[in-house]
Amino acid sequence: MSVFKNVRRVTTHVLQNMKFQNEKISMLTAYDFSTAKIVDEAGIDAILVGDSAANVMAGHESTLPITLDQMIYHASSVVRAVERALVVVDLPFGSYQGNSKHALSSAIRIMKETGAHAIKIEGGIEIKESIDRILTAGIPIMGHLGLTPQSIHKFGTYSVRANNEQEAEKLVEDALILEQAGCFAVVLEKIPAKLATKVTTELKIPTIGIGAGSHVDGQILVIHDMLGITQEFSPRFLRRYHNLHEEIKGAVQSYITDVKKVDFPNSKEQY
Ligand code: KIV
């Protein structure tokens, strides 16, 4: 039984305490008001307004095309629905890399225009200056290491990351840099479970895994994937909790049949 269940509002400090007290952190993505409301009511600890919205909401092949304005639209919809969970928002590609002043102004727009509680950015030492600058404004940052989808064109594939010694060493170093800089948590995506365990043991801040095994401090999945709305994406780490694609399709087919048969609306469904 969760000792944190009755927390009125999950903050970054609550997540830190969850790590100290060995309670796993549950996190899912959401991009719109109605879904975020259900996820929050169900008792999720944290919601990520991920740039995966580019894939599952807009149908792009990568996360690169989504803009800061589009992220703000999604995030403000989510924030309006959420009463308890911590809401973290991805800074999209091109809004923080290479120029720390630009990074700070992007992060400030997210916080000011959406009411979210924290931002997430991908990368380690390469984006350290941006991290430092954003943190000086008092904006909490979640890091993201391992498979970083915004760098897909550098790596060429979505395969498992850091599965050789050199890359694994860099990932551990980057994780320590993020912690020392002041990030409140770090996402570890698609890396060997053994490496994720090592990082989780070495860090005092929580690690949130996706395809990183069970010895991390929390788990995150993309909600469209875990509900089975998406069908074509089937990595080993994904557990589908529902087949909403089939359910929704079935409901739509029933509706079409009822309309064609003039069975809908019936006499009670009209004025
Ligand atoms: O954008 C996203 O959904 C993410 C998660 C997969 C961690 O970054």
GROMACS .gro file of C-alpha atoms and ligand atoms in nm:
model
  279
    1MET     CA    1   0.000   0.000   0.000
    2SER     CA    2   0.131   0.341  -0.096
    3VAL     CA    3   0.224   0.577   0.186
    4PHE     CA    4   0.212   0.860  -0.067
    5LYS     CA    5  -0.143   0.790  -0.193
    6ASN     CA    6  -0.295   1.069   0.013
    7VAL     CA    7  -0.043   1.333  -0.087
    8ARG     CA    8  -0.257   1.622  -0.214
    9ARG     CA    9  -0.006   1.737  -0.471
   10VAL     CA   10   0.296   1.543  -0.598
   11THR     CA   11   0.602   1.767  -0.608
   12THR     CA   12   0.962   1.699  -0.703
   13HIS     CA   13   1.030   1.659  -0.329
   14VAL     CA   14   0.763   1.390  -0.303
   15LEU     CA   15   0.934   1.198  -0.584
   16GLN     CA   16   1.266   1.230  -0.404
   17ASN     CA   17   1.107   1.094  -0.083
   18MET     CA   18   0.957   0.807  -0.280
   19LYS     CA   19   1.309   0.708  -0.384
   20PHE     CA   20   1.433   0.733  -0.024
   21GLN     CA   21   1.143   0.522   0.098
   22ASN     CA   22   1.173   0.268  -0.181
   23GLU     CA   23   0.832   0.337  -0.332
   24LYS     CA   24   0.820   0.309  -0.710
   25ILE     CA   25   0.711   0.616  -0.908
   26SER     CA   26   0.436   0.571  -1.169
   27MET     CA   27   0.447   0.802  -1.470
   28LEU     CA   28   0.258   0.812  -1.801
   29THR     CA   29   0.237   1.057  -2.087
   30ALA     CA   30  -0.076   1.261  -2.163
   31TYR     CA   31  -0.135   1.534  -2.418
   32ASP     CA   32  -0.496   1.645  -2.376
   33PHE     CA   33  -0.743   1.750  -2.106
   34SER     CA   34  -0.973   1.445  -2.107
   35THR     CA   35  -0.700   1.182  -2.095
   36ALA     CA   36  -0.501   1.372  -1.833
   37LYS     CA   37  -0.811   1.391  -1.613
   38ILE     CA   38  -0.856   1.011  -1.619
   39VAL     CA   39  -0.487   0.944  -1.560
   40ASP     CA   40  -0.476   1.188  -1.268
   41GLU     CA   41  -0.795   1.051  -1.113
   42ALA     CA   42  -0.648   0.699  -1.137
   43GLY     CA   43  -0.369   0.815  -0.906
   44ILE     CA   44  -0.063   0.843  -1.130
   45ASP     CA   45   0.232   1.015  -0.959
   46ALA     CA   46   0.361   1.213  -1.257
   47ILE     CA   47   0.247   1.299  -1.609
   48LEU     CA   48   0.481   1.377  -1.895
   49VAL     CA   49   0.355   1.596  -2.174
   50GLY     CA   50   0.606   1.429  -2.403
   51ASP     CA   51   0.721   1.543  -2.743
   52SER     CA   52   0.602   1.193  -2.841
   53ALA     CA   53   0.286   1.398  -2.911
   54ALA     CA   54   0.457   1.452  -3.247
   55ASN     CA   55   0.416   1.077  -3.313
   56VAL     CA   56   0.095   0.970  -3.145
   57MET     CA   57  -0.107   1.292  -3.175
   58ALA     CA   58   0.021   1.436  -3.502
   59GLY     CA   59   0.142   1.127  -3.692
   60HIS     CA   60   0.501   1.239  -3.753
   61GLU     CA   61   0.772   0.976  -3.788
   62SER     CA   62   1.001   1.140  -3.535
   63THR     CA   63   0.963   1.384  -3.247
   64LEU     CA   64   1.158   1.655  -3.429
   65PRO     CA   65   0.876   1.851  -3.600
   66ILE     CA   66   0.676   1.947  -3.289
   67THR     CA   67   0.710   2.315  -3.200
   68LEU     CA   68   0.727   2.500  -2.870
   69ASP     CA   69   0.384   2.655  -2.938
   70GLN     CA   70   0.235   2.309  -2.998
   71MET     CA   71   0.392   2.175  -2.676
   72ILE     CA   72   0.244   2.472  -2.490
   73TYR     CA   73  -0.102   2.395  -2.634
   74HIS     CA   74  -0.081   2.029  -2.521
   75ALA     CA   75   0.070   2.112  -2.181
   76SER     CA   76  -0.183   2.380  -2.090
   77SER     CA   77  -0.467   2.137  -2.175
   78VAL     CA   78  -0.313   1.876  -1.944
   79VAL     CA   79  -0.248   2.119  -1.661
   80ARG     CA   80  -0.613   2.233  -1.662
   81ALA     CA   81  -0.716   1.870  -1.591
   82VAL     CA   82  -0.464   1.768  -1.325
   83GLU     CA   83  -0.520   1.809  -0.952
   84ARG     CA   84  -0.261   1.576  -0.796
   85ALA     CA   85   0.012   1.458  -1.033
   86LEU     CA   86   0.338   1.638  -1.106
   87VAL     CA   87   0.324   1.767  -1.465
   88VAL     CA   88   0.652   1.763  -1.660
   89VAL     CA   89   0.677   1.904  -2.013
   90ASP     CA   90   0.932   1.819  -2.282
   91LEU     CA   91   1.125   2.106  -2.433
   92PRO     CA   92   1.099   2.023  -2.805
   93PHE     CA   93   1.386   1.981  -3.049
   94GLY     CA   94   1.546   2.312  -3.138
   95SER     CA   95   1.424   2.497  -2.832
   96TYR     CA   96   1.724   2.443  -2.602
   97GLN     CA   97   2.022   2.284  -2.779
   98GLY     CA   98   2.326   2.499  -2.844
   99ASN     CA   99   2.212   2.826  -2.690
  100SER     CA  100   2.148   2.845  -2.318
  101LYS     CA  101   1.969   3.184  -2.337
  102HIS     CA  102   1.727   3.039  -2.590
  103ALA     CA  103   1.689   2.732  -2.363
  104LEU     CA  104   1.598   2.951  -2.067
  105SER     CA  105   1.344   3.152  -2.263
  106SER     CA  106   1.183   2.828  -2.394
  107ALA     CA  107   1.163   2.687  -2.041
  108ILE     CA  108   1.016   3.013  -1.909
  109ARG     CA  109   0.748   3.009  -2.181
  110ILE     CA  110   0.651   2.653  -2.080
  111MET     CA  111   0.626   2.744  -1.711
  112LYS     CA  112   0.449   3.079  -1.765
  113GLU     CA  113   0.206   2.979  -2.039
  114THR     CA  114   0.110   2.629  -1.922
  115GLY     CA  115   0.131   2.625  -1.541
  116ALA     CA  116   0.333   2.300  -1.554
  117HIS     CA  117   0.567   2.209  -1.271
  118ALA     CA  118   0.887   2.107  -1.449
  119ILE     CA  119   1.051   2.057  -1.786
  120LYS     CA  120   1.241   1.764  -1.938
  121ILE     CA  121   1.536   1.787  -2.176
  122GLU     CA  122   1.742   1.523  -2.354
  123GLY     CA  123   2.119   1.487  -2.320
  124GLY     CA  124   2.414   1.506  -2.082
  125ILE     CA  125   2.733   1.711  -2.082
  126GLU     CA  126   2.646   1.865  -2.424
  127ILE     CA  127   2.353   2.058  -2.280
  128LYS     CA  128   2.507   2.135  -1.938
  129GLU     CA  129   2.514   2.512  -1.998
  130SER     CA  130   2.141   2.513  -2.081
  131ILE     CA  131   2.067   2.304  -1.772
  132ASP     CA  132   2.263   2.543  -1.549
  133ARG     CA  133   2.088   2.847  -1.690
  134ILE     CA  134   1.738   2.701  -1.666
  135LEU     CA  135   1.801   2.594  -1.307
  136THR     CA  136   1.908   2.946  -1.211
  137ALA     CA  137   1.549   3.054  -1.287
  138GLY     CA  138   1.420   2.800  -1.035
  139ILE     CA  139   1.271   2.571  -1.301
  140PRO     CA  140   1.296   2.202  -1.206
  141ILE     CA  141   1.454   1.981  -1.474
  142MET     CA  142   1.410   1.612  -1.547
  143GLY     CA  143   1.701   1.477  -1.753
  144HIS     CA  144   1.672   1.211  -2.024
  145LEU     CA  145   1.957   0.974  -2.118
  146GLY     CA  146   2.000   0.657  -2.324
  147LEU     CA  147   1.778   0.656  -2.629
  148THR     CA  148   1.714   1.024  -2.688
  149PRO     CA  149   1.464   1.041  -2.977
  150GLN     CA  150   1.550   1.402  -3.065
  151SER     CA  151   1.897   1.275  -3.175
  152ILE     CA  152   1.757   0.997  -3.394
  153HIS     CA  153   1.934   1.125  -3.705
  154LYS     CA  154   2.270   1.112  -3.526
  155PHE     CA  155   2.224   0.745  -3.429
  156GLY     CA  156   2.011   0.627  -3.720
  157THR     CA  157   1.812   0.364  -3.527
  158TYR     CA  158   1.592   0.326  -3.220
  159SER     CA  159   1.800   0.028  -3.097
  160VAL     CA  160   1.919  -0.028  -2.739
  161ARG     CA  161   2.170   0.235  -2.628
  162ALA     CA  162   2.486   0.218  -2.415
  163ASN     CA  163   2.540  -0.153  -2.466
  164ASN     CA  164   2.915  -0.120  -2.499
  165GLU     CA  165   3.156  -0.024  -2.222
  166GLN     CA  166   3.247   0.318  -2.358
  167GLU     CA  167   2.888   0.433  -2.407
  168ALA     CA  168   2.787   0.286  -2.071
  169GLU     CA  169   3.066   0.482  -1.899
  170LYS     CA  170   2.956   0.804  -2.069
  171LEU     CA  171   2.597   0.744  -1.964
  172VAL     CA  172   2.697   0.701  -1.598
  173GLU     CA  173   2.912   1.017  -1.618
  174ASP     CA  174   2.625   1.211  -1.778
  175ALA     CA  175   2.382   1.091  -1.511
  176LEU     CA  176   2.618   1.214  -1.238
  177ILE     CA  177   2.658   1.548  -1.418
  178LEU     CA  178   2.279   1.590  -1.433
  179GLU     CA  179   2.248   1.510  -1.064
  180GLN     CA  180   2.532   1.744  -0.963
  181ALA     CA  181   2.386   2.023  -1.177
  182GLY     CA  182   2.061   1.995  -0.982
  183CYS     CA  183   1.817   1.794  -1.198
  184PHE     CA  184   1.545   1.639  -0.981
  185ALA     CA  185   1.517   1.309  -1.175
  186VAL     CA  186   1.638   1.141  -1.491
  187VAL     CA  187   1.462   0.927  -1.752
  188LEU     CA  188   1.665   0.625  -1.870
  189GLU     CA  189   1.534   0.505  -2.205
  190LYS     CA  190   1.610   0.171  -2.369
  191ILE     CA  191   1.937   0.080  -2.200
  192PRO     CA  192   2.052  -0.256  -2.053
  193ALA     CA  193   1.879  -0.331  -1.721
  194LYS     CA  194   2.216  -0.389  -1.553
  195LEU     CA  195   2.336  -0.040  -1.647
  196ALA     CA  196   2.008   0.118  -1.531
  197THR     CA  197   2.050  -0.061  -1.196
  198LYS     CA  198   2.402   0.078  -1.161
  199VAL     CA  199   2.288   0.434  -1.239
  200THR     CA  200   1.994   0.402  -0.999
  201THR     CA  201   2.227   0.285  -0.720
  202GLU     CA  202   2.480   0.562  -0.781
  203LEU     CA  203   2.229   0.848  -0.804
  204LYS     CA  204   2.045   1.003  -0.513
  205ILE     CA  205   1.781   1.148  -0.746
  206PRO     CA  206   1.510   0.917  -0.887
  207THR     CA  207   1.556   0.734  -1.217
  208ILE     CA  208   1.248   0.675  -1.433
  209GLY     CA  209   1.287   0.387  -1.677
  210ILE     CA  210   1.135   0.305  -2.013
  211GLY     CA  211   1.290  -0.013  -2.145
  212ALA     CA  212   1.545   0.000  -1.862
  213GLY     CA  213   1.437  -0.296  -1.649
  214SER     CA  214   1.277  -0.306  -1.306
  215HIS     CA  215   1.562  -0.181  -1.081
  216VAL     CA  216   1.490   0.185  -1.147
  217ASP     CA  217   1.293   0.416  -0.919
  218GLY     CA  218   0.992   0.449  -1.148
  219GLN     CA  219   0.847   0.359  -1.486
  220ILE     CA  220   0.702   0.561  -1.771
  221LEU     CA  221   0.514   0.451  -2.084
  222VAL     CA  222   0.349   0.641  -2.366
  223ILE     CA  223  -0.024   0.619  -2.292
  224HIS     CA  224  -0.126   0.543  -2.652
  225ASP     CA  225   0.110   0.244  -2.648
  226MET     CA  226   0.008   0.098  -2.311
  227LEU     CA  227  -0.363   0.134  -2.393
  228GLY     CA  228  -0.316  -0.034  -2.731
  229ILE     CA  229  -0.432   0.265  -2.934
  230THR     CA  230  -0.111   0.240  -3.136
  231GLN     CA  231  -0.067  -0.105  -3.295
  232GLU     CA  232   0.242  -0.094  -3.509
  233PHE     CA  233   0.487   0.001  -3.227
  234SER     CA  234   0.580  -0.316  -3.037
  235PRO     CA  235   0.916  -0.298  -2.861
  236ARG     CA  236   1.000  -0.570  -2.607
  237PHE     CA  237   0.961  -0.332  -2.312
  238LEU     CA  238   0.601  -0.239  -2.394
  239ARG     CA  239   0.324  -0.402  -2.193
  240ARG     CA  240  -0.019  -0.338  -2.342
  241TYR     CA  241  -0.288  -0.305  -2.075
  242HIS     CA  242  -0.574  -0.279  -2.322
  243ASN     CA  243  -0.659  -0.307  -2.690
  244LEU     CA  244  -0.833   0.029  -2.728
  245HIS     CA  245  -0.770   0.028  -3.103
  246GLU     CA  246  -1.007  -0.270  -3.141
  247GLU     CA  247  -1.251  -0.137  -2.879
  248ILE     CA  248  -1.281   0.205  -3.041
  249LYS     CA  249  -1.302   0.055  -3.390
  250GLY     CA  250  -1.579  -0.181  -3.273
  251ALA     CA  251  -1.775   0.105  -3.115
  252VAL     CA  252  -1.740   0.318  -3.430
  253GLN     CA  253  -1.854   0.025  -3.646
  254SER     CA  254  -2.161  -0.026  -3.424
  255TYR     CA  255  -2.241   0.346  -3.455
  256ILE     CA  256  -2.209   0.333  -3.835
  257THR     CA  257  -2.442   0.031  -3.847
  258ASP     CA  258  -2.698   0.200  -3.620
  259VAL     CA  259  -2.694   0.519  -3.830
  260LYS     CA  260  -2.737   0.326  -4.154
  261LYS     CA  261  -3.025   0.120  -4.008
  262VAL     CA  262  -3.184   0.435  -3.866
  263ASP     CA  263  -3.165   0.261  -3.529
  264PHE     CA  264  -2.990   0.571  -3.392
  265PRO     CA  265  -3.133   0.798  -3.266
  266ASN     CA  266  -3.435   0.616  -3.127
  267SER     CA  267  -3.750   0.782  -2.995
  268LYS     CA  268  -3.593   0.844  -2.650
  269GLU     CA  269  -3.287   1.003  -2.802
  270GLN     CA  270  -3.467   1.293  -2.966
  271TYR     CA  271  -3.660   1.606  -2.865
  272KIV     O1  272   0.823   1.205  -2.525
  272KIV     C1  273   0.808   1.107  -2.453
  272KIV     O2  274   0.700   1.045  -2.448
  272KIV     C2  275   0.921   1.062  -2.373
  272KIV     C3  276   0.906   0.934  -2.297
  272KIV     C4  277   0.910   0.818  -2.388
  272KIV     C5  278   1.005   0.923  -2.188
  272KIV     O3  279   1.021   1.126  -2.371
   0.00000   0.00000   0.00000
